[in-house]
Amino acid sequence: MTLLTVVQAAYFVAAVMFILGLKRMSSPVTARQGIVQAGIGMVIATIATFYFYFFDASGNYVLHVDNLVLCIAAIGIGTSVAWISGKKVAMTDMPQMVALYNGMGGGSAAAIGAVELFKAAALAGAAVTAIDMQAAQEQFGFTKSLLAVVGALIGAVSFSGSLIAFAKLQGWMDKRYTFPGQQAFNLLLFVAAIVLGGLLMFQLDERIIIAFFIVCLVLGVSMTLPIGGADMPVVISLYNAFTGLAVAFEGYVMQNPALIIAGMVVGAAGTLLTQLMAKAMNRPITNVLFSNFGGGGAAAQEISGSQKPVEASDAAVMMAYAERVVIVPGYGMAVAQAQHKIWELTQQLMKRGVKVKFAIHPVAGRMPGHMNVLLAEAGVPYDLIADMDDINPEFPNTDVAIVIGANDVVNPVAKTDPTSPIYGMPILDVSLAKNVIIIKRGKGTGFAGIENALFYQDNARMLFMDGQAAGAALIAAMKELDGGGH
Amino acid sequence: MIDGFIALYIFMLAAFTGYEIIGRVPVILHTPLMSGSNFVHGIVMVGAMIVLAHADTTLEKAIGFIGVLLGAGNAAGGYVVTERMLEMFKSSKKGG
């Protein structure tokens, strides 16, 4: 048994551990073991790979000192920077960190493609005769060069696109950047990338390689710029799938099964996850990428009535003497860091014998399940948290529904107004509850920029306060009730 | 040598595996799972390491270095973020 066999075995073990790890991550009980297991697989694969710094293709001992130093430096810097930033980031900022790390993976895949193409170009360039040239092309092979080019294209788009997604969610570029003919421009870039990539299959020229990568990177930026914040989760998930595919394709070029399997598993899983998200938002993925959401001033139906404010003390009374209360948290709650106060309020209510549940819309927060993470951080137990399909039939029997920091996902126009951009999106039927209290800082609209008809309903009362302050005021009012009542 | 139809089979089976794993996941785990799958494609670092090992020219070494750096960031960042999220799910079980 040669040492190379051990390396191959290590890749096999890593691939198995990735699949088992992901499988375990799909259940809350075993999820933690799952990521640890996948992590061990990664360490095994990484250690095994150092083999290539000591032995050449035929298994002879050749030490590439400067390459080894570069490699260790790169791993050291990359790991420590990402580790520290990952430890520090707040839970609310998790989506953009996933975007950032995903972009790095895409960039890495594109870098692999770039080096392979440059190497092949060097071989072709050294060829003197047409026969040498053909030999050089053949050594790289048609399938290999095709997948190297496609993987590089996808990886580069994922890299620059994810960085834009990160910048948008981080609030560095919170506008949608559009200009006339943008879609035609994007199409042109895409065609240019395909043409340059196709040229590379026949003419391995360094200038074409450079032009190809520039076009791919610009395409990623240009594709992501016009997409609004509300659609960002779908886009991040899509780029996650892209990176997986890019890794799988470059894995074929490197003839490395660990890369192929891990990349392909993620590519497929990411694609499905993207579909699930797009479905939950009722936004076909083509709309996310090619249409301008909320940009048009379509004549929406008039909303009649007015918003009726309520004091925290009155709101507290309504909740305290209710039988069933449903809390509908949205991203705004997390931004206000109000989840701990809301959980404290919930405990107060439960002490009084009120039945409290949390209703989670599939896209509450910035990604599906993001809100569950934020509530878990505050210590809210699982069994109080209900999915949209489970909680919707219960709203007519709910005495008080409290909406905090959520907007579009409770807007009844999604069911009533066919001209609305969010028409058809599944919503939480909060409007059917006997009373609705909406905690909101001001009268602004949600992500989608649409007026919310719920706020104007007769059973709705607005508590115009910051989420955290509202939580504190409600708790205080509730305690006062106890003091006076018993 | 992974080639031709063998490669196609590997691609196909891996794709089905990924699809099956996600298909039955409760919504509450979608974010951690997206983050977890983001970590798994951090394996790209291994590919970049091999490229850097075989890099000859300065240009190849420079791109290889960037590749390993980015790949390591993907893997390490993806792990930390996923682990932090799942850690909280663990602690919430004692409630209720």
XYZ file of C-alpha atoms in Angstrom:
582
model
C 0.000 0.000 0.000
C 1.475 3.292 -1.034
C 1.118 6.531 0.826
C -1.062 7.846 -2.006
C -3.586 5.108 -1.211
C -3.770 6.435 2.340
C -4.450 9.913 0.958
C -7.220 8.555 -1.276
C -8.691 6.680 1.704
C -8.641 9.923 3.716
C -10.659 11.658 0.977
C -13.125 8.788 1.005
C -13.549 9.037 4.775
C -13.978 12.824 4.479
C -16.698 12.431 1.847
C -18.583 9.941 4.018
C -18.289 12.214 7.053
C -19.625 15.195 5.089
C -22.706 13.269 4.008
C -23.334 11.807 7.476
C -22.691 15.208 9.024
C -25.206 16.947 6.774
C -27.679 14.151 7.447
C -27.324 14.697 11.198
C -27.691 18.439 10.728
C -31.196 17.811 9.419
C -32.549 16.981 12.887
C -32.384 19.367 15.852
C -31.310 16.603 18.252
C -28.246 15.505 16.312
C -27.459 18.758 14.474
C -24.573 19.733 16.721
C -22.818 16.365 16.301
C -23.354 16.747 12.565
C -21.278 19.892 12.160
C -18.539 18.524 14.427
C -18.411 15.354 12.339
C -18.205 17.314 9.087
C -15.478 19.411 10.717
C -13.408 16.314 11.523
C -13.817 15.201 7.913
C -12.441 18.560 6.764
C -9.400 18.297 9.053
C -8.631 14.746 7.833
C -8.856 15.815 4.177
C -6.675 18.882 4.807
C -3.926 16.934 6.580
C -3.900 14.264 3.861
C -3.488 16.926 1.189
C -0.071 17.957 2.534
C 1.144 14.752 0.840
C 1.272 16.674 -2.427
C 3.889 19.056 -1.017
C 6.313 16.207 -0.418
C 5.767 13.845 -3.343
C 5.430 14.336 -7.074
C 2.960 12.630 -9.397
C 4.995 9.414 -9.586
C 5.402 9.170 -5.812
C 9.042 10.344 -5.585
C 10.062 12.491 -2.628
C 10.324 16.120 -3.767
C 9.900 18.885 -1.218
C 8.505 22.194 -2.550
C 9.589 24.392 0.344
C 8.315 27.770 -0.869
C 4.963 26.335 -1.945
C 4.625 24.663 1.458
C 5.386 27.922 3.269
C 2.871 29.794 1.105
C 0.248 27.144 1.781
C 0.698 27.181 5.553
C 0.641 30.988 5.549
C -2.545 31.055 3.480
C -4.291 28.526 5.719
C -3.112 30.360 8.824
C -4.275 33.781 7.696
C -7.544 32.610 6.108
C -8.519 30.446 9.063
C -7.698 32.936 11.801
C -9.403 35.915 10.135
C -12.555 33.910 9.365
C -12.563 32.224 12.771
C -12.351 35.478 14.703
C -14.923 37.282 12.544
C -17.263 34.290 12.780
C -17.000 34.218 16.577
C -17.629 37.943 16.922
C -20.563 38.454 14.573
C -24.019 39.050 16.063
C -26.720 36.488 15.354
C -28.730 39.064 13.403
C -25.799 39.511 11.012
C -25.450 35.792 10.325
C -26.888 35.874 6.758
C -24.275 38.268 5.428
C -21.494 36.228 7.032
C -22.774 33.130 5.240
C -22.746 35.209 2.037
C -19.176 36.341 2.684
C -17.781 32.878 3.447
C -19.676 31.453 0.500
C -18.172 34.068 -1.788
C -14.707 33.092 -0.565
C -15.407 29.480 -1.541
C -16.542 30.584 -4.994
C -13.398 32.666 -5.365
C -11.284 29.700 -4.373
C -12.954 27.506 -6.999
C -12.412 30.220 -9.615
C -8.738 30.425 -8.572
C -8.340 26.671 -9.138
C -9.865 27.058 -12.590
C -7.570 30.001 -13.340
C -4.381 28.134 -12.421
C -5.412 25.043 -14.396
C -6.175 27.179 -17.449
C -2.912 29.140 -17.169
C -0.976 25.880 -16.831
C -2.630 24.478 -19.924
C -2.000 27.757 -21.753
C 1.684 27.589 -20.832
C 1.838 24.058 -22.239
C 0.128 25.158 -25.421
C 2.335 28.238 -25.664
C 5.491 26.112 -25.491
C 4.237 24.051 -28.399
C 6.182 24.842 -31.556
C 4.380 22.800 -34.133
C 0.702 22.241 -34.758
C 1.148 18.633 -33.632
C 2.615 19.781 -30.259
C -0.308 22.164 -29.928
C -2.789 19.391 -30.483
C -0.966 17.198 -27.982
C -1.154 19.962 -25.380
C -4.875 20.409 -25.945
C -5.411 16.686 -25.713
C -3.510 16.367 -22.472
C -5.950 18.719 -20.835
C -8.855 17.026 -22.580
C -12.167 18.358 -23.798
C -14.256 17.483 -20.715
C -11.615 18.832 -18.372
C -11.288 22.162 -20.135
C -15.067 22.445 -20.433
C -15.607 21.867 -16.712
C -12.631 24.049 -15.782
C -14.194 26.920 -17.744
C -17.763 26.363 -16.500
C -16.591 25.925 -12.894
C -14.520 29.096 -13.119
C -17.472 31.016 -14.569
C -19.869 29.900 -11.818
C -17.262 30.314 -9.090
C -16.309 33.833 -10.196
C -19.953 34.935 -10.435
C -20.622 33.462 -6.983
C -17.539 35.266 -5.626
C -18.292 38.791 -6.813
C -22.069 38.345 -6.427
C -21.767 37.162 -2.834
C -19.532 40.098 -1.964
C -22.209 42.488 -3.248
C -24.870 40.555 -1.277
C -22.683 40.884 1.811
C -22.220 44.626 1.283
C -25.967 45.101 0.820
C -26.971 43.191 3.951
C -24.218 44.860 5.932
C -25.841 48.165 4.998
C -22.898 49.438 2.981
C -24.961 49.661 -0.190
C -28.574 49.547 0.824
C -29.987 50.836 -2.445
C -30.930 48.884 -5.516
C -28.779 50.073 -8.379
C -30.615 50.042 -11.663
C -30.183 51.714 -15.008
C -32.057 51.456 -18.311
C -31.119 48.449 -20.360
C -29.571 46.698 -17.381
C -30.998 43.332 -18.291
C -29.738 43.650 -21.851
C -26.343 44.600 -20.423
C -26.345 41.526 -18.159
C -27.342 39.306 -21.050
C -24.534 40.786 -23.117
C -22.036 40.074 -20.312
C -23.328 36.514 -20.021
C -22.986 35.929 -23.760
C -19.500 37.464 -23.676
C -18.501 35.088 -20.858
C -19.824 32.093 -22.815
C -18.067 33.183 -26.009
C -14.734 33.799 -24.261
C -15.096 30.506 -22.359
C -15.898 28.708 -25.594
C -12.848 30.283 -27.257
C -10.686 28.908 -24.451
C -11.688 25.387 -25.421
C -9.890 25.818 -28.723
C -7.398 28.616 -28.157
C -5.671 28.588 -24.780
C -4.409 32.147 -24.770
C -3.482 34.014 -21.579
C -5.131 37.247 -22.733
C -8.408 35.421 -23.354
C -8.189 33.820 -19.889
C -7.770 37.222 -18.254
C -10.619 38.767 -20.285
C -12.829 35.791 -19.426
C -12.328 36.216 -15.673
C -12.887 39.969 -15.799
C -16.190 39.487 -17.635
C -17.295 36.780 -15.133
C -16.526 38.975 -12.124
C -18.353 41.962 -13.600
C -21.315 39.712 -14.410
C -21.609 38.642 -10.742
C -21.603 42.274 -9.597
C -24.021 43.421 -12.257
C -26.446 40.548 -11.594
C -26.621 41.261 -7.869
C -26.723 45.079 -7.847
C -30.395 45.490 -8.842
C -31.704 42.900 -6.356
C -33.409 44.314 -3.281
C -32.851 43.367 0.346
C -36.007 41.289 0.617
C -34.800 38.894 -2.049
C -31.284 38.608 -0.675
C -31.828 35.301 1.205
C -32.840 33.580 -2.020
C -29.819 35.040 -3.767
C -27.408 33.920 -1.048
C -28.881 30.437 -1.166
C -28.543 30.420 -4.949
C -24.899 31.475 -4.804
C -24.338 28.800 -2.161
C -25.570 26.215 -4.659
C -23.431 27.865 -7.377
C -20.291 27.540 -5.297
C -21.089 23.880 -4.647
C -21.352 23.220 -8.377
C -18.180 25.177 -9.113
C -16.328 23.099 -6.495
C -17.655 19.860 -8.010
C -16.594 20.862 -11.540
C -13.128 21.972 -10.480
C -12.978 18.721 -8.467
C -13.345 16.838 -11.737
C -10.546 18.878 -13.284
C -8.355 18.024 -10.267
C -9.595 14.396 -10.374
C -10.428 14.678 -6.683
C -13.512 12.691 -5.588
C -13.867 14.531 -2.246
C -14.370 17.819 -4.079
C -16.763 16.269 -6.593
C -18.965 14.614 -3.974
C -19.005 17.434 -1.411
C -19.521 20.045 -4.124
C -22.304 18.165 -5.845
C -24.138 17.356 -2.591
C -24.091 21.055 -1.706
C -25.024 22.044 -5.245
C -28.149 19.871 -5.163
C -29.079 20.665 -1.559
C -28.572 24.370 -2.193
C -30.744 24.286 -5.296
C -33.583 22.625 -3.389
C -33.208 25.064 -0.496
C -33.340 27.975 -2.944
C -36.566 26.599 -4.413
C -38.102 26.158 -0.952
C -37.256 29.750 -0.063
C -38.503 31.177 -3.327
C -41.738 29.213 -2.897
C -42.212 30.486 0.646
C -41.921 34.035 -0.659
C -44.004 33.310 -3.744
C -41.205 34.708 -5.847
C -40.131 32.444 -8.709
C -36.366 32.453 -8.882
C -36.470 34.015 -12.344
C -38.400 36.966 -10.896
C -35.820 37.431 -8.182
C -33.021 37.619 -10.718
C -34.655 39.417 -13.596
C -37.372 41.691 -12.272
C -37.297 44.852 -10.267
C -39.196 44.178 -7.080
C -41.336 46.969 -5.677
C -39.852 49.373 -8.184
C -42.943 50.083 -10.236
C -45.575 52.429 -8.886
C -48.462 50.116 -9.783
C -51.797 51.522 -8.748
C -52.456 49.520 -5.618
C -55.933 49.397 -4.133
C -56.755 52.256 -1.799
C -56.640 51.353 1.860
C -59.371 53.086 3.825
C -59.507 53.851 7.521
C -56.817 55.061 9.884
C -54.184 53.621 12.161
C -55.354 53.604 15.802
C -52.654 54.001 18.426
C -52.711 52.273 21.828
C -50.836 52.831 25.107
C -48.557 50.141 26.518
C -50.645 49.908 29.712
C -53.854 49.206 27.756
C -52.079 46.688 25.569
C -50.796 44.925 28.691
C -54.328 44.640 30.062
C -55.561 43.146 26.792
C -52.873 40.481 26.914
C -53.056 39.757 30.614
C -56.749 38.888 30.515
C -56.574 37.000 27.225
C -56.832 33.251 26.983
C -54.720 32.766 23.878
C -51.943 35.061 22.699
C -49.880 34.581 19.548
C -46.661 36.524 19.087
C -45.550 37.155 15.496
C -41.916 38.218 15.484
C -40.139 39.646 12.452
C -36.673 40.823 11.594
C -37.419 44.219 13.146
C -37.621 42.554 16.567
C -34.144 41.138 16.130
C -32.745 44.456 14.941
C -34.130 46.099 18.080
C -32.593 43.246 20.131
C -36.038 42.805 21.700
C -36.188 38.984 21.723
C -35.034 38.726 25.354
C -37.640 41.234 26.543
C -40.331 39.479 24.518
C -39.411 36.149 26.075
C -39.582 37.735 29.535
C -43.013 39.118 28.665
C -44.060 35.661 27.456
C -43.001 34.126 30.768
C -45.055 36.738 32.618
C -48.092 35.873 30.528
C -47.605 32.134 31.001
C -47.408 32.659 34.755
C -50.855 34.189 34.555
C -52.155 31.112 32.726
C -52.274 32.698 29.269
C -51.520 30.261 26.450
C -48.750 31.845 24.382
C -47.328 30.713 21.063
C -44.858 32.148 18.590
C -45.878 32.130 14.937
C -43.011 31.981 12.486
C -43.382 32.797 8.831
C -41.063 30.705 6.638
C -39.088 33.775 5.623
C -39.200 35.632 8.945
C -35.775 37.087 9.522
C -33.439 37.121 6.588
C -33.350 33.402 5.787
C -35.732 30.519 6.448
C -35.185 29.459 10.025
C -33.253 32.616 10.915
C -36.012 33.674 13.338
C -35.876 30.288 15.057
C -32.179 30.819 15.627
C -32.824 34.283 17.086
C -35.566 33.002 19.399
C -33.421 30.052 20.441
C -30.706 32.554 21.345
C -33.147 34.247 23.728
C -34.020 30.884 25.281
C -37.501 30.375 23.840
C -38.220 26.607 23.874
C -39.127 24.760 20.715
C -42.632 23.671 21.544
C -43.870 27.267 21.803
C -42.823 27.956 18.230
C -45.316 27.115 15.490
C -44.927 27.043 11.704
C -47.268 29.000 9.464
C -49.365 25.985 8.413
C -49.932 24.907 12.023
C -50.782 28.309 13.455
C -52.953 29.798 10.690
C -56.128 27.811 11.607
C -55.719 29.008 15.210
C -55.852 32.753 14.543
C -59.677 33.033 14.642
C -59.543 31.628 18.208
C -56.725 33.914 19.218
C -57.654 36.741 21.589
C -54.594 38.882 21.020
C -52.007 38.625 18.257
C -48.888 40.686 18.826
C -46.929 41.645 15.717
C -43.450 42.842 16.487
C -41.108 43.906 13.738
C -42.967 41.936 11.067
C -44.766 43.653 8.221
C -45.103 42.137 4.759
C -45.639 38.583 6.069
C -48.849 39.648 7.857
C -50.171 41.963 5.136
C -53.637 40.782 4.034
C -53.299 42.489 0.624
C -51.280 39.412 -0.329
C -54.666 37.700 -0.453
C -56.976 40.509 -1.514
C -55.167 42.771 -3.973
C -54.077 41.148 -7.252
C -52.161 44.290 -8.260
C -49.922 44.128 -5.199
C -46.338 42.934 -5.757
C -46.739 40.538 -2.850
C -50.052 39.147 -4.110
C -50.085 35.364 -3.718
C -47.369 35.231 -1.076
C -48.461 32.933 1.781
C -49.030 35.041 4.895
C -49.804 34.579 8.554
C -53.543 35.211 8.985
C -53.047 37.645 11.835
C -55.893 39.800 10.551
C -58.369 37.082 11.663
C -57.399 37.350 15.346
C -59.887 39.065 17.664
C -57.395 41.795 18.526
C -54.098 42.672 16.937
C -51.399 44.781 18.547
C -48.656 45.964 16.227
C -45.438 47.102 17.842
C -43.648 49.403 15.423
C -41.337 52.366 15.632
C -43.116 54.511 13.079
C -45.523 54.493 10.191
C -43.010 53.275 7.565
C -43.584 50.404 5.186
C -41.820 47.017 5.178
C -39.044 45.656 2.969
C -41.338 45.485 -0.009
C -42.319 49.123 0.419
C -46.050 48.377 0.460
C -48.718 49.808 2.740
C -50.024 47.215 5.186
C -53.816 46.940 5.214
C -53.680 45.122 8.553
C -52.654 48.310 10.333
C -55.884 50.018 9.243
C -58.262 47.270 10.367
C -60.799 47.883 13.134
C -59.351 45.142 15.334
C -55.799 46.516 15.024
C -54.040 48.824 17.487
C -50.642 50.386 16.921
C -48.100 50.569 19.734
C -45.631 53.074 18.318
C -42.478 52.180 20.221
C -39.061 50.668 19.678
C -39.301 46.872 20.158
C -37.125 46.723 23.218
C -38.771 49.713 24.888
C -42.214 48.265 24.129
C -41.229 44.956 25.709
C -39.982 46.697 28.833
C -43.095 48.901 29.054
C -45.414 45.907 28.680
C -43.562 43.951 31.354
C -43.710 46.911 33.728
C -47.425 47.409 33.067
C -48.075 43.731 33.637
C -46.237 43.776 36.969
C -48.309 46.762 38.030
C -51.461 44.770 37.298
C -50.221 42.024 39.606
C -49.405 44.512 42.341
C -52.873 46.095 42.233
C -54.939 43.006 41.490
C -53.824 40.530 44.151
C -8.924 8.064 -13.146
C -12.436 9.387 -12.786
C -13.727 9.759 -16.289
C -16.649 9.434 -18.662
C -19.636 7.632 -17.323
C -18.033 6.874 -13.951
C -17.782 10.623 -13.381
C -21.358 11.070 -14.526
C -22.539 8.405 -12.064
C -20.670 10.074 -9.205
C -22.174 13.462 -10.078
C -25.670 11.971 -10.318
C -25.538 9.974 -7.077
C -24.060 12.875 -5.120
C -26.787 15.170 -6.442
C -29.514 12.789 -5.305
C -27.851 12.490 -1.911
C -27.895 16.258 -1.468
C -31.493 16.500 -2.587
C -32.632 13.738 -0.221
C -30.825 15.164 2.795
C -32.460 18.581 2.509
C -35.890 17.331 1.473
C -36.915 16.246 4.949
C -35.435 19.091 6.967
C -37.765 21.124 9.208
C -37.876 24.832 8.366
C -36.297 25.742 11.691
C -33.043 24.142 10.567
C -32.869 25.712 7.104
C -30.542 28.512 8.096
C -28.101 26.325 10.021
C -28.197 23.785 7.204
C -27.506 26.401 4.551
C -24.605 27.515 6.696
C -23.530 23.883 7.185
C -23.579 23.146 3.469
C -21.652 26.381 2.995
C -19.013 24.888 5.315
C -18.937 21.590 3.397
C -18.015 23.241 0.113
C -15.075 24.691 2.036
C -13.440 21.425 0.871
C -12.476 23.579 -2.099
C -9.491 24.523 0.068
C -8.116 21.001 -0.519
C -8.294 21.539 -4.276
C -6.574 24.890 -3.966
C -3.866 23.298 -1.786
C -3.130 20.730 -4.503
C -2.997 23.492 -7.115
C -0.568 25.485 -4.976
C 1.564 22.371 -4.404
C 2.040 21.989 -8.143
C 2.357 25.713 -8.927
C 5.558 26.571 -10.848
C 5.412 30.186 -11.995
C 4.973 33.232 -9.762
C 1.537 33.860 -11.253
C 0.402 30.318 -10.478
C 1.750 30.570 -6.953
C 0.027 33.908 -6.378
C -3.363 32.661 -7.589
C -2.884 29.393 -5.692
C -2.107 31.333 -2.512
C -5.285 33.391 -2.909
C -7.241 30.204 -3.590
C -6.041 28.508 -0.403
C -6.588 31.706 1.605
C -10.178 32.065 0.397
C -10.882 28.348 0.763
C -9.574 28.334 4.335
C -11.794 31.334 5.085
C -14.798 29.506 3.664
C -14.131 26.399 5.742
C -13.219 28.081 9.030
C -15.893 30.776 8.865
C -18.563 28.316 7.783
C -17.704 26.002 10.664
C -17.697 28.666 13.380
C -20.952 30.259 12.271
C -22.787 26.930 11.919
C -21.485 25.631 15.230
C -22.595 28.811 17.017
C -26.107 28.534 15.629
C -26.490 24.859 16.488
C -25.053 25.419 19.952
C -28.104 27.543 20.758
C -30.503 24.914 19.546
C -28.919 22.512 21.973
C -29.392 24.780 24.981
C -33.030 25.514 24.188
C -34.044 21.900 24.771
C -34.009 22.236 28.546
C -36.866 24.780 28.414
C -40.531 24.147 27.854
